[in-house]
Amino acid sequence: MTIDRRRALALFGLGGAGAAGEAMAATPRALFAGRAEFLHGAASGDPLEDRVVLWTRITAEATTAPIAVRWEVSTDPRFKTLVRQGDARATASRDYTVKVDVTGLKPATDYFYRFQYLRSGKPFGKPVGGRTRTLPKGAVKDVVLAVVSCALYPNGYFNAYDAIAKLPRVDAVLHLGDYIYEYGAAPDDYGMASPTAKARVPDPPRELLSLADYRRRHALYKTDPALQAAHARAPWIVVWDDHETADNSWIGGAENHQPATEGDWVKRKTAGIKAYYEWMPIREPAAGTLPEAAWRRFQFGDVATLLMTETRLTARSHQLDYGRDLPVVDGKPDFAAFAAKLKDPDRRMMGQGQEQWLAREVDASMQAGTAWQVLGNQVVMARVVPPDLKAAMGDQAYAALLAKLPAYVAKPVEESRVLAQAGAPGNLDAWDGYPADRSRVYDIFKASQARPIVLAGDSHAFWANELWDDAGTNRVAAEFGVTSVTSPGYADYLPGAPLGEAYVAANKEVKFTDQGAKGFLLLTLEHGRATGELIAVSTILDPRYQTRVLKRFVVAPGDKGGVKALAEG
């Protein structure tokens, strides 16, 4: 996708903003003059010290004409003191979304913003807006971040988003991917067996392939009141994982993409990315860069450098698969040969360019005296082998559990026991499938004596992990894995199984995991400590819910880089 910056950026109002899409031209072609409304809420994102991206989408039936939109930014919720304002137009070329990059703001400041459409040059109809905040500069006491991942629309209500919207304080919301899912609405599609599915039917009711499909799915998600409330509460910092295009995507395709029946992968990927940039409060790609290269830095004063990574579409090698790639010798699986394939240094999660960027940013953060280096990352980084539930539960209890399971669940549970006994990783789509690249990331951390906190989504489970180097002698980072908003976890298929205890017993790096809870992570960063609160919602089957802190862990920085042991607090 080529970005023409002369068309995509223009000055508005007090010279304080650029718009993705089209600016209000001096003599525009005929503008829409009928009735329109904001059905999809408003959002802000990618905050910096002096700017933030504002987003909305306007809906009007039976028109292809541009729609004039006014935006305003104020320091008070009643908009008595405007600090920035301007006009833009929503066009069909961007699905009538509007994105404004507002500049000239003050650091560490709460702002209120709103959009209203124009008729005959005057604001008309009910406005839509929200609250945002710029990043701090210089000395900072603390930073509070809410972290989320994986929201499967038919599988439940977005109560985690609603809970975030009600937080007394949140400086930014981090979304680590799977904001949407690409599946359809057939009875056997993912999530359609949920009791909530009839009330939350995916639109379109088919798997997403075209640009129109991806746009409609984003539009459906942004009609959800809980999601709208969370977007209106604070700025979001987002990155995609796989389902924004297709399940288990990599640079050359995806597990859930069949070229013979679903067409060209590049065309589908391009459609998913274009819809993402249209519908999300993310800053547009710089001129001359690939839209897939979404890695970027956010500086929270002297407390934290947040580095958002991209591990799906720019460099990731095809995932290995035990069924396809595990050699069998004399009727027995050859795990040693498989491990050699797995450790191939040419297998990549990040490309060389992103690795070099990461090394520069981590080093610059340390040189500046920043307390924490936070990695916004899509998938679990810890070394994790699956638990042997038979060994954990005993023969009789395990047999009783297995007897209750459908075949499509019982088979992988049995297969995971083989992996557990071999000490082989269970999730080859996570960093366990790319150990050489993981080691390169650890080398970056160690070279700068960084104090890293790794954040991970994707797994539909809460994790509190200690990350050790290959020799097992240096604790290089702490990792907090956030569970899903609604997507099913391992425990949803194995009710009553002691999964958390079994994972901890089988894995040195795993200090805690809950494979069934839904919710979000609240991360508070201070000088000398980082606190991760794993916050669970009581249900996703009813919009009425309660929250509770499932666990709280405190991390202290190491004396010479790395971190000290996770402490429950």
Coordinates of C-alpha atoms in Angstrom, one line a residue:
M1 CA 0.0 0.0 0.0
T2 CA 1.5 3.3 -1.1
I3 CA 0.9 6.3 1.2
D4 CA 1.0 9.6 -0.6
R5 CA 1.9 12.0 2.2
R6 CA 0.9 15.1 0.3
R7 CA -2.7 13.8 0.1
A8 CA -2.7 12.0 3.5
L9 CA -1.4 14.8 5.7
A10 CA -2.7 18.4 5.9
L11 CA -2.7 21.1 8.5
F12 CA -5.9 21.9 10.3
G13 CA -7.3 24.6 12.6
L14 CA -4.3 26.0 14.5
G15 CA -1.8 24.0 12.5
G16 CA -2.1 21.2 15.0
A17 CA -3.1 18.1 13.1
G18 CA -2.8 15.8 10.1
A19 CA -5.5 13.6 8.8
A20 CA -5.3 10.1 7.3
G21 CA -7.6 10.3 4.3
E22 CA -8.5 13.6 2.7
A23 CA -8.4 17.1 4.1
M24 CA -11.2 19.6 3.5
A25 CA -10.2 21.0 0.1
A26 CA -10.8 24.6 -0.7
T27 CA -13.3 23.7 -3.4
P28 CA -14.3 20.1 -2.6
R29 CA -16.8 18.2 -4.8
A30 CA -20.3 18.2 -3.5
L31 CA -20.5 17.1 0.2
F32 CA -23.1 15.0 1.7
A33 CA -26.0 17.1 3.0
G34 CA -28.4 14.6 4.5
R35 CA -28.6 12.9 7.9
A36 CA -25.7 10.9 9.3
E37 CA -24.7 9.4 12.6
F38 CA -21.8 8.0 14.5
L39 CA -22.6 4.4 15.2
H40 CA -19.1 3.1 16.0
G41 CA -18.0 5.4 18.7
A42 CA -14.7 7.3 18.9
A43 CA -11.2 6.3 19.8
S44 CA -7.7 7.7 20.4
G45 CA -4.4 6.1 20.1
D46 CA -0.6 6.1 19.6
P47 CA -0.1 8.9 22.2
L48 CA 3.2 10.8 22.3
E49 CA 4.3 13.7 24.4
D50 CA 2.8 16.3 22.1
R51 CA 0.3 14.5 20.0
V52 CA -2.3 11.7 19.7
V53 CA -4.4 10.1 17.0
L54 CA -8.1 10.6 17.1
W55 CA -10.5 8.3 15.2
T56 CA -14.2 7.9 14.4
R57 CA -16.5 6.6 11.7
I58 CA -19.6 8.2 10.3
T59 CA -22.5 6.3 8.8
A60 CA -24.9 7.7 6.1
E61 CA -27.1 5.5 3.9
A62 CA -27.2 5.7 0.1
T63 CA -24.3 8.1 -0.6
T64 CA -20.8 8.0 -2.1
A65 CA -20.3 11.7 -1.4
P66 CA -17.7 12.9 1.1
I67 CA -19.0 13.8 4.5
A68 CA -17.7 16.9 6.2
V69 CA -16.6 16.3 9.9
R70 CA -15.4 18.8 12.5
W71 CA -13.1 17.7 15.3
E72 CA -12.3 19.5 18.5
V73 CA -9.9 19.0 21.4
S74 CA -10.4 20.6 24.8
T75 CA -8.9 20.5 28.3
D76 CA -12.4 20.3 29.8
P77 CA -15.3 17.8 29.2
R78 CA -17.7 20.7 28.3
F79 CA -15.4 22.0 25.6
K80 CA -15.3 25.6 27.0
T81 CA -11.5 25.8 26.3
L82 CA -10.7 24.5 22.8
V83 CA -7.0 23.9 22.2
R84 CA -7.2 22.3 18.8
Q85 CA -9.9 22.1 16.1
G86 CA -10.2 21.4 12.4
D87 CA -12.3 20.0 9.6
A88 CA -11.8 16.8 7.7
R89 CA -13.9 14.7 5.4
A90 CA -14.9 11.1 5.5
T91 CA -14.8 9.3 2.1
A92 CA -15.7 6.0 0.7
S93 CA -12.0 5.3 -0.1
R94 CA -11.5 4.8 3.6
D95 CA -14.9 3.4 4.5
Y96 CA -16.0 6.7 5.9
T97 CA -13.5 6.5 8.8
V98 CA -11.8 9.6 10.0
K99 CA -8.3 9.7 11.6
V100 CA -6.7 12.9 12.8
D101 CA -3.1 13.1 14.1
V102 CA -3.4 16.1 16.5
T103 CA -0.2 17.8 17.4
G104 CA 0.9 20.7 19.6
L105 CA -0.4 19.2 22.8
K106 CA 1.2 19.3 26.3
P107 CA 2.8 16.3 27.9
A108 CA 1.0 14.2 30.6
T109 CA -2.3 16.0 30.1
D110 CA -5.8 14.7 29.9
Y111 CA -7.8 16.0 26.9
F112 CA -11.3 15.6 25.7
Y113 CA -12.2 15.3 22.1
R114 CA -15.3 15.1 19.9
F115 CA -16.4 14.8 16.3
Q116 CA -19.5 16.3 14.7
Y117 CA -20.6 16.2 11.1
L118 CA -21.2 19.4 9.1
R119 CA -24.2 20.5 7.0
S120 CA -23.7 23.8 5.1
G121 CA -20.5 24.3 7.0
K122 CA -22.2 24.1 10.4
P123 CA -22.0 21.4 13.1
F124 CA -25.1 19.2 13.0
G125 CA -26.4 16.2 14.9
K126 CA -25.2 14.6 18.1
P127 CA -21.4 14.6 18.6
V128 CA -19.3 11.6 19.6
G129 CA -16.0 11.7 21.5
G130 CA -14.0 10.5 24.4
R131 CA -11.1 11.2 26.7
T132 CA -7.4 10.8 25.9
R133 CA -4.0 11.5 27.5
T134 CA -0.6 12.4 26.2
L135 CA 2.6 10.7 27.3
P136 CA 4.6 12.2 30.2
K137 CA 8.0 13.8 29.8
G138 CA 11.0 13.8 32.2
A139 CA 10.6 12.5 35.8
V140 CA 7.5 10.4 36.4
K141 CA 6.3 8.7 39.6
D142 CA 4.4 5.9 37.9
V143 CA 2.6 4.6 34.8
V144 CA -0.6 2.5 34.8
L145 CA -1.4 0.4 31.7
A146 CA -4.3 -2.0 31.0
V147 CA -3.3 -4.9 28.7
V148 CA -5.8 -6.9 26.7
S149 CA -5.9 -9.5 23.9
C150 CA -8.1 -11.9 22.0
A151 CA -11.8 -10.9 21.8
L152 CA -14.0 -13.5 20.0
Y153 CA -17.3 -11.8 19.4
P154 CA -19.8 -14.7 19.5
N155 CA -18.1 -16.4 22.5
G156 CA -19.2 -13.9 25.1
Y157 CA -19.7 -10.3 26.3
F158 CA -16.8 -7.9 26.3
N159 CA -16.9 -7.4 30.1
A160 CA -13.1 -7.0 30.4
Y161 CA -13.4 -3.9 28.2
D162 CA -16.2 -2.5 30.3
A163 CA -14.1 -3.0 33.4
I164 CA -11.3 -1.1 31.9
A165 CA -13.6 1.7 31.0
K166 CA -14.5 2.0 34.7
L167 CA -11.0 2.1 36.0
P168 CA -10.3 5.1 38.2
R169 CA -6.9 5.5 36.4
V170 CA -5.5 4.1 33.2
D171 CA -2.8 6.0 31.2
A172 CA -3.1 3.8 28.1
V173 CA -4.7 0.6 27.0
L174 CA -2.4 -1.9 25.2
H175 CA -4.0 -4.4 22.8
L176 CA -1.7 -7.2 21.9
G177 CA -3.7 -8.6 19.0
D178 CA -6.7 -10.6 17.9
Y179 CA -8.8 -7.5 18.2
I180 CA -11.1 -9.2 15.6
Y181 CA -11.5 -12.9 14.5
E182 CA -11.9 -13.9 10.9
Y183 CA -14.2 -16.9 11.3
G184 CA -17.8 -17.1 10.1
A185 CA -21.1 -17.9 11.7
A186 CA -21.6 -21.6 10.7
P187 CA -22.7 -23.8 13.6
D188 CA -19.2 -25.4 13.9
D189 CA -17.3 -22.1 13.5
Y190 CA -15.1 -20.9 16.4
G191 CA -17.2 -19.6 19.2
M192 CA -20.6 -20.4 17.7
A193 CA -21.3 -23.1 20.3
S194 CA -21.4 -20.5 23.0
P195 CA -24.7 -19.7 24.7
T196 CA -24.2 -16.1 23.7
A197 CA -23.6 -16.8 20.0
K198 CA -27.3 -16.3 18.9
A199 CA -27.2 -12.8 20.4
R200 CA -23.7 -12.1 18.9
V201 CA -23.7 -13.4 15.4
P202 CA -20.6 -12.5 13.4
D203 CA -21.1 -10.1 10.4
P204 CA -20.5 -11.0 7.7
P205 CA -21.6 -14.5 8.6
R206 CA -18.8 -16.0 6.6
E207 CA -15.0 -16.2 6.8
L208 CA -13.3 -12.9 6.0
L209 CA -11.5 -12.8 2.7
S210 CA -12.1 -9.4 1.0
L211 CA -11.6 -5.8 2.0
A212 CA -15.4 -5.4 2.4
D213 CA -15.5 -8.5 4.7
Y214 CA -12.8 -7.2 7.0
R215 CA -14.4 -3.7 7.1
R216 CA -17.7 -5.2 8.1
R217 CA -16.2 -7.3 10.9
H218 CA -14.4 -4.2 12.3
A219 CA -17.7 -2.3 12.1
L220 CA -19.5 -5.0 14.0
Y221 CA -16.9 -5.0 16.8
K222 CA -17.1 -1.3 17.2
T223 CA -20.9 -1.4 17.7
D224 CA -20.2 -3.2 21.0
P225 CA -21.0 -0.8 23.9
A226 CA -18.3 -2.1 26.2
L227 CA -15.6 -1.8 23.5
Q228 CA -16.8 1.7 22.7
A229 CA -16.6 2.7 26.3
A230 CA -13.0 1.3 26.7
H231 CA -11.9 3.2 23.6
A232 CA -13.4 6.4 24.9
R233 CA -11.7 6.0 28.3
A234 CA -8.0 6.3 27.3
P235 CA -5.7 6.2 24.3
W236 CA -5.0 2.7 22.9
I237 CA -1.6 1.4 21.7
V238 CA -2.4 -1.6 19.4
V239 CA -0.7 -4.2 17.3
W240 CA -2.2 -7.1 15.3
D241 CA -1.6 -10.8 15.9
D242 CA -2.9 -13.4 13.4
H243 CA -6.7 -13.2 13.4
E244 CA -6.7 -9.7 12.0
T245 CA -5.7 -11.5 8.8
A246 CA -6.0 -15.3 9.4
D247 CA -5.2 -17.9 12.0
N248 CA -1.5 -18.7 12.5
S249 CA -0.3 -16.3 9.8
W250 CA 3.3 -16.0 8.8
I251 CA 5.1 -14.1 6.0
G252 CA 4.0 -16.5 3.3
G253 CA 0.5 -17.5 4.3
A254 CA -1.6 -18.8 7.2
E255 CA -2.9 -22.0 8.6
N256 CA -6.4 -20.8 8.0
H257 CA -5.8 -19.7 4.4
Q258 CA -6.1 -22.2 1.5
P259 CA -5.0 -20.6 -1.7
A260 CA -6.8 -23.2 -3.9
T261 CA -10.2 -22.0 -2.6
E262 CA -9.5 -18.7 -0.9
G263 CA -7.3 -17.0 -3.5
D264 CA -4.0 -15.1 -3.2
W265 CA -2.6 -14.7 0.3
V266 CA -1.0 -11.3 -0.4
K267 CA -4.4 -9.9 -1.6
R268 CA -6.1 -11.2 1.6
K269 CA -3.4 -10.0 3.9
T270 CA -3.4 -6.5 2.2
A271 CA -7.2 -6.3 2.7
G272 CA -6.9 -7.2 6.4
I273 CA -4.1 -4.6 7.0
K274 CA -5.9 -1.8 5.1
A275 CA -9.1 -2.4 7.1
Y276 CA -7.0 -2.4 10.3
Y277 CA -5.4 1.0 9.5
E278 CA -8.8 2.4 8.5
W279 CA -10.7 1.2 11.6
M280 CA -8.0 1.4 14.4
P281 CA -6.6 4.5 16.2
I282 CA -3.0 3.7 15.0
R283 CA -0.7 6.2 13.3
E284 CA -0.4 5.7 9.5
P285 CA 2.8 4.2 8.1
A286 CA 5.5 6.7 7.3
A287 CA 6.2 7.4 3.7
G288 CA 8.3 4.7 2.0
T289 CA 7.7 2.1 4.7
L290 CA 5.7 -1.1 4.5
P291 CA 2.4 -1.0 6.4
E292 CA 3.3 -4.4 7.9
A293 CA 6.2 -2.9 9.7
A294 CA 4.2 -1.7 12.7
W295 CA 6.9 -1.8 15.4
R296 CA 7.2 1.5 17.2
R297 CA 8.3 3.2 20.5
F298 CA 6.4 5.0 23.3
Q299 CA 8.3 6.8 26.0
F300 CA 6.6 7.1 29.4
G301 CA 9.0 9.7 31.0
D302 CA 11.9 8.1 32.9
V303 CA 9.8 5.1 34.1
A304 CA 9.2 3.0 30.9
T305 CA 10.1 2.6 27.3
L306 CA 7.4 0.6 25.6
L307 CA 8.5 -1.2 22.4
M308 CA 5.7 -2.6 20.3
T309 CA 6.9 -5.4 18.1
E310 CA 5.5 -7.1 15.0
T311 CA 6.0 -10.9 14.8
R312 CA 3.5 -12.0 12.2
L313 CA 3.7 -10.5 8.7
T314 CA 7.2 -9.0 8.1
A315 CA 9.6 -11.9 8.7
R316 CA 8.0 -14.9 10.5
S317 CA 9.1 -18.3 9.1
H318 CA 6.5 -21.0 8.5
Q319 CA 5.6 -22.6 11.8
L320 CA 6.9 -26.2 12.3
D321 CA 4.2 -28.9 12.8
Y322 CA 4.7 -32.1 14.7
G323 CA 2.4 -34.0 12.3
R324 CA 4.3 -32.7 9.3
D325 CA 7.9 -32.2 10.5
L326 CA 8.5 -34.7 13.3
P327 CA 10.5 -37.6 11.9
V328 CA 9.5 -41.1 12.8
V329 CA 12.3 -43.7 13.0
D330 CA 11.5 -47.4 13.6
G331 CA 8.0 -46.4 14.6
K332 CA 9.2 -43.9 17.2
P333 CA 9.2 -40.1 17.0
D334 CA 12.7 -38.6 16.7
F335 CA 12.5 -35.6 18.9
A336 CA 16.2 -34.9 18.7
A337 CA 16.0 -34.5 14.9
F338 CA 12.9 -32.3 15.3
A339 CA 14.8 -30.1 17.9
A340 CA 17.6 -29.6 15.4
K341 CA 15.0 -28.2 12.9
L342 CA 13.5 -26.0 15.6
K343 CA 16.9 -24.5 16.5
D344 CA 17.8 -23.6 12.9
P345 CA 19.1 -20.0 13.2
D346 CA 17.5 -19.0 10.0
R347 CA 14.0 -19.5 11.5
R348 CA 12.8 -16.0 12.3
M349 CA 10.1 -14.2 14.2
M350 CA 11.6 -10.8 13.6
G351 CA 13.6 -9.7 10.6
Q352 CA 17.0 -8.3 10.9
G353 CA 15.7 -4.7 10.5
Q354 CA 13.4 -5.0 13.4
E355 CA 16.1 -6.7 15.5
Q356 CA 18.4 -3.8 14.9
W357 CA 15.7 -1.3 15.8
L358 CA 15.0 -3.2 19.0
A359 CA 18.7 -3.3 20.0
R360 CA 19.0 0.5 19.4
E361 CA 15.9 1.3 21.3
V362 CA 16.7 -0.9 24.3
D363 CA 20.2 0.5 24.5
A364 CA 19.0 4.1 24.2
S365 CA 16.4 3.5 26.9
M366 CA 19.1 2.2 29.3
Q367 CA 21.5 5.1 28.4
A368 CA 18.7 7.5 29.2
G369 CA 18.3 5.9 32.6
T370 CA 14.8 4.6 32.0
A371 CA 13.6 2.3 34.8
W372 CA 11.9 -0.4 32.6
Q373 CA 12.0 -1.7 29.0
V374 CA 8.6 -3.1 28.2
L375 CA 8.1 -5.3 25.2
G376 CA 4.6 -5.3 23.7
N377 CA 4.7 -8.7 22.1
Q378 CA 2.0 -11.0 20.6
V379 CA 2.9 -14.5 21.8
V380 CA 4.3 -16.2 25.0
M381 CA 8.1 -16.0 25.2
A382 CA 8.7 -18.4 28.1
R383 CA 9.8 -22.0 27.6
V384 CA 6.7 -24.0 28.2
V385 CA 6.2 -27.8 27.8
P386 CA 2.6 -29.1 28.2
P387 CA 1.6 -30.8 31.5
D388 CA 1.3 -34.5 31.7
L389 CA -2.2 -34.6 33.2
K390 CA -2.1 -38.3 33.8
A391 CA 0.9 -37.9 36.0
A392 CA -0.6 -34.9 37.7
M393 CA -4.0 -36.4 38.4
G394 CA -3.4 -40.1 38.7
D395 CA -4.5 -42.9 36.4
Q396 CA -8.1 -43.2 37.7
A397 CA -9.0 -39.5 37.7
Y398 CA -7.3 -39.0 34.4
A399 CA -9.2 -41.8 32.8
A400 CA -12.5 -40.4 34.1
L401 CA -11.6 -37.0 32.7
L402 CA -10.7 -38.5 29.3
A403 CA -13.9 -40.4 29.1
K404 CA -16.0 -37.3 29.3
L405 CA -14.1 -35.5 26.5
P406 CA -15.2 -35.4 22.9
A407 CA -12.7 -37.1 20.6
Y408 CA -11.4 -33.8 19.1
V409 CA -10.3 -32.7 22.7
A410 CA -9.2 -36.1 24.0
K411 CA -6.8 -36.8 21.1
P412 CA -4.6 -33.6 21.6
V413 CA -4.7 -34.1 25.4
E414 CA -3.2 -37.6 24.9
E415 CA -0.7 -36.3 22.3
S416 CA 0.4 -33.5 24.7
R417 CA 1.5 -36.2 27.2
V418 CA 3.9 -37.5 24.6
L419 CA 5.4 -34.0 24.2
A420 CA 5.5 -33.6 28.0
Q421 CA 7.5 -36.8 28.4
A422 CA 9.9 -35.7 25.7
G423 CA 10.3 -32.2 27.1
A424 CA 9.1 -30.7 23.8
P425 CA 7.2 -27.4 23.5
G426 CA 3.5 -27.5 23.1
N427 CA 2.9 -24.3 21.2
L428 CA 5.1 -24.0 18.1
D429 CA 3.3 -20.7 17.1
A430 CA 4.8 -19.0 20.2
W431 CA 8.5 -18.1 20.7
D432 CA 9.1 -21.8 21.6
G433 CA 8.8 -22.4 17.9
Y434 CA 11.6 -20.0 17.2
P435 CA 14.3 -20.5 19.9
A436 CA 17.2 -19.0 18.0
D437 CA 15.4 -15.8 17.5
R438 CA 14.4 -15.7 21.1
S439 CA 18.0 -16.1 22.1
R440 CA 18.9 -13.1 19.9
V441 CA 16.3 -11.0 21.8
Y442 CA 17.8 -12.2 25.1
D443 CA 21.3 -11.2 23.8
I444 CA 19.9 -7.7 23.1
F445 CA 18.6 -7.5 26.7
K446 CA 21.9 -8.7 28.2
A447 CA 24.1 -6.5 26.0
S448 CA 22.4 -3.4 27.3
Q449 CA 21.9 -4.8 30.9
A450 CA 18.2 -4.0 30.3
R451 CA 15.4 -4.5 32.8
P452 CA 12.8 -6.0 30.6
I453 CA 9.1 -6.7 31.2
V454 CA 7.7 -8.8 28.4
L455 CA 3.9 -8.7 27.7
A456 CA 2.3 -11.5 25.8
G457 CA -1.2 -12.2 24.5
D458 CA -2.5 -14.9 22.2
S459 CA -2.6 -17.9 24.6
H460 CA -6.1 -17.2 26.2
A461 CA -4.4 -17.6 29.6
F462 CA -2.9 -15.6 32.4
W463 CA 0.9 -16.2 32.9
A464 CA 3.5 -14.9 35.4
N465 CA 6.8 -16.1 34.0
E466 CA 10.6 -15.7 34.7
L467 CA 12.6 -15.8 31.5
W468 CA 16.0 -17.4 31.7
D469 CA 18.8 -17.4 29.1
D470 CA 19.8 -20.6 27.3
A471 CA 22.3 -21.6 29.9
G472 CA 19.7 -21.3 32.6
T473 CA 22.0 -19.1 34.8
N474 CA 20.7 -15.6 34.2
R475 CA 17.2 -14.4 34.7
V476 CA 16.9 -11.9 31.8
A477 CA 13.3 -10.7 32.0
A478 CA 9.9 -11.1 33.6
E479 CA 6.8 -11.9 31.5
F480 CA 3.2 -11.2 32.1
G481 CA 0.8 -13.1 29.8
V482 CA -2.7 -11.7 29.5
T483 CA -5.7 -13.9 29.1
S484 CA -8.4 -13.3 26.5
V485 CA -11.3 -11.0 26.7
T486 CA -13.6 -13.8 25.6
S487 CA -11.7 -16.4 23.6
P488 CA -11.8 -20.0 25.1
G489 CA -8.8 -21.2 27.0
Y490 CA -7.4 -24.7 27.7
A491 CA -9.5 -25.0 30.9
D492 CA -12.7 -24.4 29.0
Y493 CA -12.2 -27.7 27.3
L494 CA -10.9 -29.5 30.4
P495 CA -13.1 -28.4 33.4
G496 CA -11.7 -29.5 36.7
A497 CA -8.3 -30.5 35.5
P498 CA -5.4 -29.1 37.6
L499 CA -3.8 -27.3 34.7
G500 CA -2.2 -24.4 36.6
E501 CA -0.5 -26.6 39.1
A502 CA 0.6 -29.0 36.4
Y503 CA 2.1 -26.3 34.2
V504 CA 4.0 -24.8 37.2
A505 CA 5.3 -28.3 38.2
A506 CA 6.5 -29.0 34.6
N507 CA 8.1 -25.7 33.8
K508 CA 10.9 -23.8 35.6
E509 CA 10.0 -20.5 34.0
V510 CA 6.2 -20.6 34.8
K511 CA 5.5 -19.3 38.3
F512 CA 1.7 -19.0 37.8
T513 CA -0.9 -19.6 35.1
D514 CA -4.7 -19.7 35.0
Q515 CA -5.9 -21.3 31.8
G516 CA -9.6 -20.5 32.2
A517 CA -10.1 -17.0 33.6
K518 CA -11.1 -14.1 31.3
G519 CA -10.1 -10.5 32.0
F520 CA -7.1 -8.2 31.6
L521 CA -3.8 -7.2 33.1
L522 CA -3.2 -4.0 35.0
L523 CA 0.5 -3.1 35.0
T524 CA 1.8 -0.4 37.3
L525 CA 5.4 0.7 36.6
E526 CA 7.4 2.6 39.2
H527 CA 11.1 3.2 39.9
G528 CA 12.3 0.0 41.6
R529 CA 9.2 -2.1 41.0
A530 CA 6.6 -3.3 38.5
T531 CA 3.3 -4.7 39.7
G532 CA 1.2 -6.9 37.5
E533 CA -2.4 -7.5 38.6
L534 CA -4.2 -10.3 36.9
I535 CA -7.8 -9.1 36.9
A536 CA -10.6 -11.6 36.1
V537 CA -14.2 -11.0 35.3
S538 CA -16.7 -13.4 36.9
T539 CA -18.5 -14.3 33.6
I540 CA -18.6 -13.5 29.9
L541 CA -22.1 -15.1 29.5
D542 CA -23.9 -12.1 30.9
P543 CA -23.2 -8.4 30.7
R544 CA -23.6 -8.3 34.5
Y545 CA -20.3 -9.3 36.2
Q546 CA -17.9 -8.6 39.0
T547 CA -14.1 -8.3 38.9
R548 CA -11.5 -9.6 41.2
V549 CA -7.7 -9.6 41.4
L550 CA -6.8 -13.2 40.7
K551 CA -3.1 -12.8 41.5
R552 CA -0.7 -9.9 42.0
F553 CA 3.0 -10.2 41.3
V554 CA 5.8 -7.7 41.9
V555 CA 9.0 -7.6 39.9
A556 CA 12.2 -5.8 41.0
P557 CA 15.0 -4.9 38.7
G558 CA 18.2 -7.0 38.8
D559 CA 21.5 -5.5 40.1
K560 CA 23.2 -5.8 36.7
G561 CA 20.3 -6.0 34.3
G562 CA 17.5 -8.5 34.1
V563 CA 15.1 -8.9 36.9
K564 CA 14.8 -10.5 40.3
A565 CA 12.4 -13.3 41.1
L566 CA 8.7 -12.7 40.7
A567 CA 7.2 -12.2 44.1
E568 CA 3.5 -12.7 44.8
G569 CA 2.2 -9.5 46.5

